[in-house]
XYZ file of C-alpha atoms in Angstrom:
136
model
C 26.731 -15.962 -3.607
C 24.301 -18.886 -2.247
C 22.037 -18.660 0.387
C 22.903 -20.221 4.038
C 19.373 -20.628 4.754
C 19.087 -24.511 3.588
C 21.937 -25.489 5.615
C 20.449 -23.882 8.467
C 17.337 -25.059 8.494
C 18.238 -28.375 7.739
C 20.649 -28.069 10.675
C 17.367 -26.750 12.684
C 16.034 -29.362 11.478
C 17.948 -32.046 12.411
C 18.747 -30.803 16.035
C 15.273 -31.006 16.602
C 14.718 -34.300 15.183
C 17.670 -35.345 17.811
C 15.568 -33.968 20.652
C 12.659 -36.443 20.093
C 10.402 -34.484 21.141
C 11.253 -32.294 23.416
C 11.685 -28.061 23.185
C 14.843 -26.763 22.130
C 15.339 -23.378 22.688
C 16.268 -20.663 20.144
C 20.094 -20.535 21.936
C 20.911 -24.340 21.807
C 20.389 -24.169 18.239
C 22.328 -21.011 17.539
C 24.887 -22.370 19.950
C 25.320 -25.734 18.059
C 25.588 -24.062 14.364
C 27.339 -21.124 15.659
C 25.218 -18.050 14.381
C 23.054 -15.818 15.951
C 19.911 -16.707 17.884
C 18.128 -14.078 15.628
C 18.966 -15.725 12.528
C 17.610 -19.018 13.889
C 14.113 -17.907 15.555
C 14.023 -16.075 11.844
C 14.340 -19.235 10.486
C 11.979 -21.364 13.016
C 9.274 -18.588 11.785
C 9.672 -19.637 8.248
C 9.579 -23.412 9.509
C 6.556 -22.932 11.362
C 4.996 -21.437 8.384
C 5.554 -24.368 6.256
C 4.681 -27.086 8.607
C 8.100 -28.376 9.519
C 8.276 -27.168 13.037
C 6.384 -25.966 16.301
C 7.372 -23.714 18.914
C 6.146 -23.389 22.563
C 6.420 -19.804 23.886
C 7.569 -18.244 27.460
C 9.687 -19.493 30.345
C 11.204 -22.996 29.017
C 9.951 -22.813 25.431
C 11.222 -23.453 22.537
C 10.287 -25.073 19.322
C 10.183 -29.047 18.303
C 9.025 -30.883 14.988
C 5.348 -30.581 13.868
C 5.792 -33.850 12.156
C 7.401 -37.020 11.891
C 11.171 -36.598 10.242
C 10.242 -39.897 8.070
C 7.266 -37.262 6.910
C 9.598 -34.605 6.123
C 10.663 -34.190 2.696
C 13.716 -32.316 2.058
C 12.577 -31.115 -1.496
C 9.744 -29.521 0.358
C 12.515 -28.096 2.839
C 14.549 -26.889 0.227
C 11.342 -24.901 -1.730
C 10.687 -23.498 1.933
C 13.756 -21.903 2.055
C 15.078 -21.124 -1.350
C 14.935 -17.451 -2.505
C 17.400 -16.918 -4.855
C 18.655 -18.943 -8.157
C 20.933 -21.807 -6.905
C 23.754 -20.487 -9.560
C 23.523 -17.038 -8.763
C 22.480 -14.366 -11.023
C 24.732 -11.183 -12.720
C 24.672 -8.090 -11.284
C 25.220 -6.295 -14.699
C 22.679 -6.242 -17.614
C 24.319 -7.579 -21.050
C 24.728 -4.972 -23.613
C 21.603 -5.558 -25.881
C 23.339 -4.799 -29.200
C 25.155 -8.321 -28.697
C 24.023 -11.019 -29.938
C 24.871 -12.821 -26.884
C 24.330 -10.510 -24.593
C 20.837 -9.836 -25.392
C 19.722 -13.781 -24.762
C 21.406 -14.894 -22.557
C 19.578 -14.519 -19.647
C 16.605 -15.678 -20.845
C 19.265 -19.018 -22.191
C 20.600 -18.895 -18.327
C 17.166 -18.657 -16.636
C 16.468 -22.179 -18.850
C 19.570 -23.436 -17.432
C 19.138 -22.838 -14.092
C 15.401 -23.893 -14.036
C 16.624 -27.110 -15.347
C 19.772 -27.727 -12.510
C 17.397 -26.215 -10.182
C 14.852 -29.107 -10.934
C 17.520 -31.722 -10.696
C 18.465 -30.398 -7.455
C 15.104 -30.712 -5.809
C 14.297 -34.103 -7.856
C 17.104 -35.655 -5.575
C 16.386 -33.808 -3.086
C 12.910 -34.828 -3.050
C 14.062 -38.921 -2.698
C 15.037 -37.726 0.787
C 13.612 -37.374 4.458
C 15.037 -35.752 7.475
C 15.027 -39.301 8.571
C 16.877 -40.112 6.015
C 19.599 -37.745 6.413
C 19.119 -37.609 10.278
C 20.508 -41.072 10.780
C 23.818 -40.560 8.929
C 24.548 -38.764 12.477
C 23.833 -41.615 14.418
């Protein structure tokens, strides 16, 4: 039901962070979280939109961090990435002759806004710095 794409990029993230510098390519990533190098340079894109990352192209490229890991905010990370509800959402719509049925989405969507804000508060209190040196 959730989305692998934080965890991901956050492992991206981090792997990159660990090369100080230097270009990683696209296949020691995927190697090291064990998914497909096209999942990961589709994931570098979306990085590279945001900021997080920068990639060097051709023979011995790869891509490194744009910025600073003590500059990188995991909130913002998380709002990068995110693109579905963090609880899910129903496949089937509620019969609208119940009277539960025919609020509670809009009751749901105020309760996922709300653990979706709590999520990215704490998140926010965070760097890849922060959670980079828990590996050290």
């Amino acid at each position: 039901m959730s989305s692998s794409r934080f965890p991901i990029s956050l492992n991206i993230l981090t792997l990159l962070n660990e090369a100080k510098g230097s270009v990683v390519s696209s296949e020691y990533l995927a190697g090291s979280i064990n998914i497909n190098p096209v999942l990961v340079r589709k994931e570098i894109m979306n990085l590279r939109k945001h900021g997080f990352v920068d990639s060097k192209e051709g023979k011995g490229g790869g891509s490194f961090l744009a910025k600073r890991a003590a500059d990188i905010n995991l909130g913002d990370v998380y709002r990068a990435v995110r693109n579905s509800n963090v609880l899910g959402q129903s496949k089937n719509e509620p019969n609208p002759k119940c009277p539960i049925g025919r609020q509670i989405n809009q009751h749901l969507d105020s309760l996922y806004s709300d653990a979706e804000n709590a999520l990215i508060d704490n998140l926010s209190k965070q760097t890849l710095a922060d959670f980079a040196s828990k590996f050290e």
